Coordinates of C-alpha atoms and ligand atoms in Angstrom, one line a residue:
X231 CA -13.9 -16.7 -7.0
X232 CA -10.4 -18.8 -5.9
X233 CA -9.2 -20.0 -3.2
X234 CA -5.6 -20.8 -2.7
X235 CA -4.5 -24.0 -1.3
X236 CA -0.6 -25.0 1.1
X237 CA 0.5 -27.3 2.8
X238 CA 3.0 -27.4 6.2
X239 CA 5.2 -26.9 7.2
X240 CA 7.7 -25.8 4.5
X241 CA 11.2 -26.7 4.1
X242 CA 13.6 -23.7 4.4
X243 CA 12.7 -21.2 1.5
X244 CA 16.4 -20.3 0.0
X245 CA 17.9 -18.1 -2.9
X246 CA 17.5 -14.8 -4.6
X247 CA 14.1 -13.4 -5.6
X248 CA 13.2 -10.0 -6.6
X249 CA 9.8 -8.7 -6.3
X250 CA 7.5 -5.8 -8.4
X251 CA 7.4 -2.3 -8.3
X252 CA 6.0 -0.3 -5.7
X253 CA 2.5 0.0 -5.3
X254 CA 2.5 3.3 -4.0
X255 CA 5.2 5.1 -6.2
X256 CA 3.6 3.9 -9.6
X257 CA 0.7 5.6 -8.5
X258 CA 2.2 8.9 -7.6
X259 CA 4.6 8.7 -11.0
X260 CA 1.8 8.0 -13.7
X261 CA -0.4 10.7 -11.6
X262 CA 3.1 13.1 -11.8
X263 CA 3.4 11.9 -15.6
X264 CA 0.1 12.8 -16.3
X265 CA 0.3 16.2 -15.2
X266 CA 3.5 16.9 -16.3
X267 CA 4.2 18.6 -19.7
X268 CA 5.7 15.5 -21.6
X269 CA 6.7 12.3 -21.9
X270 CA 7.6 10.5 -18.7
X271 CA 9.0 7.0 -18.9
X272 CA 8.2 4.2 -16.0
X273 CA 10.4 1.8 -15.7
X274 CA 9.8 -1.2 -12.9
X275 CA 5.9 -0.1 -12.4
X276 CA 3.1 -2.4 -10.8
X277 CA 1.1 -3.3 -13.2
X278 CA -0.8 -5.1 -10.8
X279 CA -4.8 -4.2 -10.7
X280 CA -4.7 -1.3 -8.5
X281 CA -2.3 1.1 -10.3
X282 CA -3.7 0.3 -13.7
X283 CA -7.2 2.0 -12.4
X284 CA -4.6 5.1 -12.0
X285 CA -4.0 4.5 -15.5
X286 CA -7.1 3.8 -16.6
X287 CA -8.8 7.2 -14.6
X288 CA -5.9 9.2 -16.4
X289 CA -7.1 7.4 -19.7
X290 CA -10.2 9.1 -19.0
X291 CA -9.4 12.4 -18.4
X292 CA -7.4 12.4 -21.8
X293 CA -4.1 11.0 -21.4
X294 CA -2.3 8.3 -23.0
X295 CA -1.1 5.9 -21.4
X296 CA 1.2 3.6 -23.1
X297 CA 2.5 0.0 -22.6
X298 CA 1.1 -1.8 -19.7
X299 CA 1.9 -4.8 -19.0
X300 CA 5.9 -4.6 -21.4
X301 CA 8.4 -3.6 -19.1
X302 CA 8.2 0.3 -20.3
X303 CA 5.0 2.5 -19.5
X304 CA 4.7 5.6 -21.5
X305 CA 2.4 8.8 -19.9
X306 CA 2.4 11.5 -22.8
X307 CA 1.5 14.1 -20.2
X308 CA -1.2 17.0 -21.1
X309 CA 0.2 19.4 -18.4
X310 CA -1.4 20.7 -15.6
X311 CA -4.1 22.3 -16.7
X312 CA -4.8 19.6 -20.1
X313 CA -6.9 16.8 -18.6
X314 CA -10.6 16.7 -20.5
X315 CA -14.0 15.9 -18.3
X316 CA -14.4 12.3 -18.3
X317 CA -17.4 10.6 -20.4
X318 CA -18.4 8.2 -17.9
X319 CA -17.5 7.1 -14.0
X320 CA -14.7 7.2 -13.2
X321 CA -13.6 3.0 -10.8
X322 CA -11.1 3.2 -8.5
X323 CA -12.3 0.0 -7.6
X324 CA -9.9 -1.4 -4.8
X325 CA -7.9 1.4 -4.9
X326 CA -7.8 3.5 -1.4
X327 CA -5.0 5.4 -3.2
X328 CA -6.0 6.4 -7.0
X329 CA -9.3 7.6 -5.3
X330 CA -8.1 9.7 -2.9
X331 CA -5.1 11.4 -4.5
X332 CA -6.9 11.5 -8.2
X333 CA -10.2 13.9 -5.9
X334 CA -7.0 15.6 -5.2
X335 CA -6.1 16.5 -9.0
X336 CA -10.3 17.0 -9.9
X337 CA -10.8 19.9 -7.0
X338 CA -8.8 21.8 -9.3
X339 CA -9.7 21.3 -13.0
X340 CA -12.7 23.1 -14.5
X341 CA -15.4 19.8 -14.8
X342 CA -17.2 17.4 -13.2
X343 CA -16.2 14.0 -11.8
X344 CA -17.9 11.4 -10.5
X345 CA -15.9 8.5 -8.7
X346 CA -16.7 5.1 -7.3
X347 CA -15.1 2.3 -5.9
X348 CA -15.9 -1.7 -5.1
X349 CA -17.7 -2.9 -2.3
X350 CA -15.0 -2.2 0.0
X351 CA -13.8 1.2 -1.3
X352 CA -16.8 2.3 -1.4
X353 CA -17.2 1.6 2.8
X354 CA -13.8 4.1 3.4
X355 CA -13.6 6.7 5.1
X356 CA -13.6 10.5 2.3
X357 CA -14.5 13.0 5.3
X358 CA -10.3 13.5 5.6
X359 CA -10.0 14.6 2.1
X360 CA -13.4 16.2 1.4
X361 CA -13.5 18.6 4.3
X362 CA -9.8 20.2 3.8
X363 CA -10.8 19.9 0.1
X364 CA -13.7 22.3 0.8
X365 CA -12.0 24.3 2.7
X366 CA -9.6 25.1 -0.1
X367 CA -12.2 26.2 -2.2
X368 CA -13.3 22.8 -4.0
X369 CA -16.9 21.4 -4.5
X370 CA -16.8 18.1 -3.6
X371 CA -19.4 16.0 -2.6
X372 CA -19.6 11.9 -1.1
X373 CA -22.3 9.2 -0.3
X374 CA -23.9 9.2 3.8
X375 CA -23.1 13.2 3.9
X376 CA -20.3 13.3 2.5
X377 CA -18.5 10.4 4.5
X378 CA -18.1 7.6 1.2
X379 CA -17.6 6.9 -1.7
X380 CA -19.1 7.5 -4.7
X381 CA -17.8 11.5 -5.2
X382 CA -19.1 14.1 -7.1
X383 CA -16.0 16.7 -7.5
X384 CA -16.7 19.8 -10.0
X385 CA -13.1 21.5 -9.6
X386 CA -12.3 25.2 -10.0
X387 CA -10.1 28.4 -8.2
X388 CA -8.6 26.5 -4.4
X389 CA -7.0 28.8 -2.5
X390 CA -3.7 27.7 0.0
X391 CA -4.7 26.5 3.5
X392 CA -3.0 24.7 6.7
X393 CA -4.4 21.7 7.3
X394 CA -3.7 19.8 10.7
X395 CA -4.2 16.4 10.0
X396 CA -6.0 14.5 12.8
X397 CA -4.6 10.7 11.3
X398 CA -1.2 10.7 9.7
X399 CA -2.2 9.1 6.2
X400 CA 0.3 9.7 3.2
X401 CA -3.0 9.7 0.9
X402 CA -4.8 12.8 2.5
X403 CA -1.1 13.9 2.5
X404 CA -0.7 13.5 -1.3
X405 CA -4.6 14.5 -2.2
X406 CA -3.3 17.9 -0.6
X407 CA -0.3 18.6 -2.0
X408 CA -1.3 17.9 -5.2
X409 CA -4.7 20.3 -5.0
X410 CA -2.3 22.5 -3.5
X411 CA 0.3 22.8 -7.1
X412 CA -2.9 24.3 -8.4
X413 CA -3.7 26.4 -5.1
X414 CA -3.0 29.9 -5.3
X415 CA -0.7 29.9 -2.2
X416 CA 1.4 27.7 -0.6
X417 CA -0.7 24.5 1.2
X418 CA 0.9 22.9 4.2
X419 CA -0.1 19.3 5.7
X420 CA 0.4 19.0 9.1
X421 CA 0.4 15.1 10.3
X422 CA 0.3 14.1 13.8
X423 CA 3.6 11.5 12.9
X424 CA 5.0 11.3 9.4
X425 CA 4.0 9.4 6.8
X426 CA 5.2 7.6 3.9
X427 CA 6.6 10.5 1.6
X428 CA 6.9 8.9 -1.3
X429 CA 4.7 12.3 -3.2
X430 CA 7.3 14.7 -2.3
X431 CA 10.3 12.6 -3.1
X432 CA 8.7 11.8 -6.9
X433 CA 7.9 15.7 -7.3
X434 CA 11.0 16.7 -6.2
X435 CA 12.0 14.6 -9.3
X436 CA 9.9 16.1 -11.2
X437 CA 10.6 19.4 -10.9
X438 CA 8.8 21.5 -8.0
X439 CA 10.2 20.2 -4.8
X440 CA 8.1 20.6 -1.5
X441 CA 9.8 21.8 1.9
X442 CA 9.3 19.2 4.9
X443 CA 10.3 21.2 8.6
X444 CA 9.4 18.6 11.5
X445 CA 5.7 17.0 10.6
X446 CA 4.7 19.7 8.3
X447 CA 5.3 19.9 4.2
X448 CA 4.0 22.2 2.2
X449 CA 4.1 23.0 -1.5
X450 CA 3.7 26.4 -3.7
X451 CA 1.6 26.8 -6.5
X452 CA 3.4 25.2 -9.7
X453 CA 3.7 26.3 -12.9
X454 CA 4.7 23.2 -15.0
X455 CA 6.0 20.2 -14.3
X456 CA 9.1 18.6 -15.9
X457 CA 9.0 14.9 -16.8
X458 CA 11.9 12.3 -15.9
X459 CA 12.2 8.6 -16.7
X460 CA 11.3 6.9 -13.0
X461 CA 12.8 3.3 -12.5
X462 CA 10.4 1.8 -9.6
X463 CA 12.1 -0.2 -6.6
X464 CA 10.6 -3.3 -5.4
X465 CA 7.5 -2.8 -3.2
X466 CA 8.7 -2.9 0.8
X467 CA 5.2 -4.1 1.3
X468 CA 5.7 -6.9 -1.1
X469 CA 8.8 -8.3 0.3
X470 CA 7.7 -8.4 3.8
X471 CA 5.7 -11.3 3.2
X472 CA 8.8 -13.3 2.2
X473 CA 10.8 -11.4 4.7
X474 CA 8.3 -13.1 7.8
X475 CA 8.5 -16.2 5.6
X476 CA 11.9 -16.5 5.5
X477 CA 12.3 -15.5 9.2
X478 CA 9.6 -18.2 10.9
X479 CA 10.2 -20.8 8.3
X480 CA 13.4 -22.8 10.2
X481 CA 17.2 -22.9 8.4
X482 CA 15.8 -20.5 5.5
X483 CA 18.2 -18.6 3.8
X484 CA 16.3 -15.9 1.2
X485 CA 17.9 -12.6 -0.6
X486 CA 15.5 -10.1 -1.9
X487 CA 17.2 -8.0 -4.1
X488 CA 16.4 -4.1 -4.6
X489 CA 13.5 -3.5 -3.2
X490 CA 12.3 0.2 -1.4
X491 CA 13.8 0.8 2.2
X492 CA 12.5 4.1 2.7
X493 CA 12.2 4.6 6.6
X494 CA 9.1 5.7 6.0
X495 CA 7.8 2.8 5.3
X496 CA 10.9 -0.3 6.6
X497 CA 9.3 0.4 10.5
X498 CA 8.9 -3.6 10.6
X499 CA 12.2 -4.1 10.3
X500 CA 12.8 -2.4 13.6
X501 CA 10.3 -4.4 15.2
X502 CA 11.5 -7.9 13.6
X503 CA 15.2 -7.2 14.4
X504 CA 13.9 -5.8 17.8
X505 CA 11.7 -9.5 17.8
X506 CA 15.4 -10.9 17.6
X507 CA 15.4 -11.8 14.2
X508 CA 18.3 -11.7 11.8
X509 CA 18.2 -9.5 8.5
X510 CA 20.9 -7.6 6.8
X511 CA 21.2 -4.6 3.8
X512 CA 23.5 -5.2 1.9
X513 CA 23.8 -3.1 -1.9
X514 CA 22.4 -0.1 -0.6
X515 CA 21.7 2.5 -3.6
X516 CA 19.8 5.5 -4.9
X517 CA 17.2 4.3 -7.6
X518 CA 14.9 8.3 -8.6
X519 CA 15.7 9.4 -5.2
X520 CA 14.6 6.7 -3.0
X521 CA 16.4 4.3 -0.5
X522 CA 17.2 0.6 -2.3
X523 CA 18.8 -2.6 -1.0
X524 CA 19.3 -6.0 -0.5
X525 CA 17.1 -7.6 2.2
X526 CA 18.9 -10.9 3.7
X527 CA 17.1 -13.0 6.0
X528 CA 18.0 -16.2 7.8
X529 CA 15.4 -18.1 10.2
X530 CA 15.5 -18.0 13.8
X531 CA 13.7 -17.9 16.4
X532 CA 11.5 -14.2 17.8
X533 CA 10.5 -13.1 21.1
X534 CA 7.2 -11.3 20.9
X535 CA 7.1 -7.5 21.5
X536 CA 5.2 -4.5 21.9
X537 CA 4.4 -2.1 19.0
X538 CA 2.7 1.4 19.5
X539 CA 3.1 5.0 18.7
X540 CA 4.8 7.0 16.1
X541 CA 6.3 3.9 14.8
X542 CA 2.6 2.6 13.8
X543 CA 2.2 4.4 9.9
X544 CA 5.8 3.4 8.9
X545 CA 4.3 -0.5 9.5
X546 CA 0.9 0.0 8.8
X547 CA 0.4 -1.9 5.3
X548 CA 2.8 -4.7 6.9
X549 CA 0.8 -5.4 10.6
X550 CA -1.2 -8.6 9.1
X551 CA 2.3 -9.8 8.9
X552 CA 3.8 -8.7 11.7
X553 CA 0.4 -10.5 12.9
X554 CA 1.7 -13.8 11.3
X555 CA 5.7 -13.4 12.9
X556 CA 4.3 -12.6 16.6
X557 CA 2.1 -16.1 16.5
X558 CA 5.6 -17.9 16.1
X559 CA 7.3 -15.4 18.5
X560 CA 7.9 -17.2 21.7
X561 CA 5.5 -14.8 24.2
X562 CA 3.3 -12.2 23.9
X563 CA 3.0 -9.0 21.3
X564 CA 0.8 -6.2 21.5
X565 CA 0.0 -4.1 18.9
X566 CA -1.8 -0.7 19.4
X567 CA -2.4 2.7 18.5
X568 CA -3.4 1.0 15.1
X569 CA -7.6 1.8 14.8
X570 CA -6.6 2.8 10.7
X571 CA -6.3 -0.7 10.7
X572 CA -10.0 -1.2 10.9
X573 CA -11.0 1.6 7.7
X574 CA -8.7 -0.6 5.1
X575 CA -9.0 -3.1 2.8
X576 CA -10.7 -4.3 5.8
X577 CA -11.2 -4.2 8.8
X578 CA -7.6 -5.9 9.4
X579 CA -8.1 -6.1 13.2
X580 CA -11.8 -8.0 13.3
X581 CA -10.0 -10.0 10.1
X582 CA -6.7 -10.6 11.3
X583 CA -8.5 -11.7 15.1
X584 CA -10.7 -14.1 13.4
X585 CA -8.2 -15.7 10.3
X586 CA -5.8 -16.2 12.8
X587 CA -7.9 -17.7 15.6
X588 CA -8.8 -20.6 12.7
X589 CA -5.2 -21.8 12.5
X590 CA -4.9 -22.1 15.7
X591 CA -3.2 -18.5 16.9
X592 CA -4.2 -17.1 20.9
X593 CA -5.1 -13.7 18.8
X594 CA -7.1 -11.3 21.2
X595 CA -9.1 -7.9 19.6
X596 CA -8.7 -4.5 20.7
X597 CA -10.5 -1.2 19.7
X598 CA -7.0 -0.5 18.5
X599 CA -4.8 -3.6 18.1
X600 CA -4.3 -6.5 18.7
X601 CA -2.8 -9.0 21.3
X602 CA -1.5 -12.2 20.2
X603 CA 0.5 -14.8 22.9
X604 CA 2.5 -17.0 20.2
X605 CA 4.4 -19.3 20.4
X606 CA 1.5 -22.3 20.0
X607 CA 1.7 -24.8 16.9
X608 CA -0.3 -23.8 14.0
X609 CA -2.4 -26.1 12.5
X610 CA -3.4 -25.6 8.8
X611 CA -7.0 -24.7 8.3
X612 CA -9.9 -23.4 6.3
X613 CA -10.1 -19.7 6.5
X614 CA -10.4 -16.3 4.3
X615 CA -9.3 -13.4 3.2
X616 CA -12.2 -10.6 3.5
X617 CA -11.2 -9.4 0.3
X618 CA -8.7 -8.2 1.4
X619 CA -5.2 -8.6 -0.4
X620 CA -2.8 -7.9 2.5
X621 CA -5.1 -10.6 4.7
X622 CA -4.8 -13.6 2.0
X623 CA -1.1 -12.8 1.9
X624 CA -0.8 -12.9 5.5
X625 CA -2.5 -15.9 5.9
X626 CA -1.1 -17.6 3.2
X627 CA 2.8 -17.4 4.8
X628 CA 1.0 -18.4 7.7
X629 CA 0.6 -21.5 6.2
X630 CA 4.3 -22.7 5.8
X631 CA 4.4 -23.4 9.5
X632 CA 1.4 -24.5 10.1
X633 CA 0.9 -28.8 10.1
X634 CA -1.6 -29.8 7.5
X635 CA -3.5 -27.9 4.7
X636 CA -4.5 -24.6 4.7
X637 CA -7.5 -23.4 2.2
X638 CA -7.1 -19.3 2.4
X639 CA -10.4 -18.6 0.1
X640 CA -11.7 -15.5 -1.7
X641 CA -7.4 -15.2 -3.1
X642 CA -7.8 -13.4 -6.4
X643 CA -8.0 -9.4 -4.6
X644 CA -3.9 -10.8 -4.0
X645 CA -3.4 -9.1 -7.7
X646 CA -4.8 -5.7 -6.9
X647 CA -1.0 -5.5 -5.5
X648 CA 1.0 -8.9 -6.0
X649 CA 0.3 -10.4 -9.4
X650 CA 3.2 -12.1 -8.8
X651 CA 3.2 -13.7 -5.3
X652 CA 1.7 -17.2 -6.0
X653 CA 3.7 -18.3 -9.0
X654 CA 7.0 -16.1 -6.3
X655 CA 5.6 -18.6 -3.5
X656 CA 5.7 -22.4 -5.8
X657 CA 9.9 -21.1 -6.8
X658 CA 10.7 -20.7 -3.3
X659 CA 8.8 -23.5 -1.2
X660 CA 7.4 -25.9 -3.6
X661 CA 6.8 -28.4 -1.3
X662 CA 3.8 -26.4 0.5
X663 CA 3.1 -26.7 -3.4
X664 CA 0.8 -23.8 -3.5
X665 CA -2.0 -23.7 -5.9
X666 CA -5.4 -21.7 -7.0
X667 CA -8.1 -23.4 -7.3
X668 CA -11.4 -22.1 -8.2
X669 CA -13.5 -22.1 -5.4
X670 CA -16.1 -23.2 -6.6
X671 CA -15.1 -26.8 -7.2
X672 CA -15.8 -28.5 -3.9
X673 CA -17.6 -25.1 -1.6
Ligands
LIG911 C1 -0.7 4.6 0.5 C2 -0.6 5.6 1.9 C3 -1.3 4.6 3.6 C4 -1.4 3.2 2.8 C5 -2.0 2.2 1.6 C6 -1.1 3.0 -0.2 C7 -0.1 5.4 -0.3 O1 -2.7 4.0 3.6 O2 -2.2 2.1 3.5 O3 -1.8 0.4 1.2 O4 0.2 5.1 -1.4 O5 -0.3 6.9 -0.5 P1 -3.3 5.7 4.0 O6 -2.5 7.0 3.3 O7 -4.7 6.5 4.4 O8 -2.9 5.4 5.4

């Protein structure tokens, strides 16, 4: 166990930084690369633990993945039908994306696979993929009445289906689109609100574009995928921690360069602007079919806001850091329609309510969200991540505006999505003296 210690309030955050590559795009580039006919070169990818799980799973399926940790990752694809039965259980660790997306591919493979994960992942709902994959013809089972991992899959011939998903989930949508590559006819996923569309964009890059019509996405059976060179933009969800930090720490003026600004991901920009934040996007361009820009943010006062509806899937991963912004804003913030937060790496509604309260935030838990009365001064205190990377980083940002020392417990999980978080924080906020300590020292 380790913990992160910081001292606030921090002086202004200044300068320019880059965040690591997008986690969602990295997973997908590796997976599609594994299924392509030839070598996919991936630059700017996220060398975090979650994506490493996807790479390791592909290796166990017989795919050569070369250069992990170096600037250039090379995935020597085996073609859609070239994977081989793994000798052991595939362990997705903390990564829901690894487990759900792989299940879609494995549902079509003529062999047996068993997939598992860590204590958090083995409590996350899998019925949402098991049910539609079974309708496609897959043999797939899960623990506790097909609800949770471990999953066992014996793949085979699949038929195309139309799936009306009750949740807006890119992981569900992507699992079915990947399975749909192998089906005997078109596979359509209809979502209640649009979720991130990186799978669709990358499939286009690999020469097999799905068709999108309103809330429906359709993929047709594929004969093969053509490898491409993928350049992964910076992860907007990682950038969001520094974005909010610079909004809150008075006098800050920070540029976060080369960040992915795919509109299915940037809902928090609209919310922060609605709260009064000053954020500019400069140097807009495109990288491998994804919009990219430099985010320039200056600190200023924020006011509370109400957030819900179709906006939620566009900022779901940013709600922990949005809650910190709400705590520092004047007035009340309501976050609604966000029940999905309860089945993330932790129950994020419960985690945020309990851990922010330790720092003095006036926060109330709702079944599907949070009510936060902002504007109370925050006080540094011991708090904990509950093993959830985004809770850990959100608390670290809160610590920058809290008076005194904050000790965030159990922060090793940050490495799943943002291994450089603490060094970057140290660079832009040296006076907060962020440092990681073994937790058993004076626990
Ligand atoms: C992801 C989709 C989202 C998100 C997760 C990454 C992806 O999950 O919360 O961090 O890469 O597809 P859901 O699709 O389950 O909402």
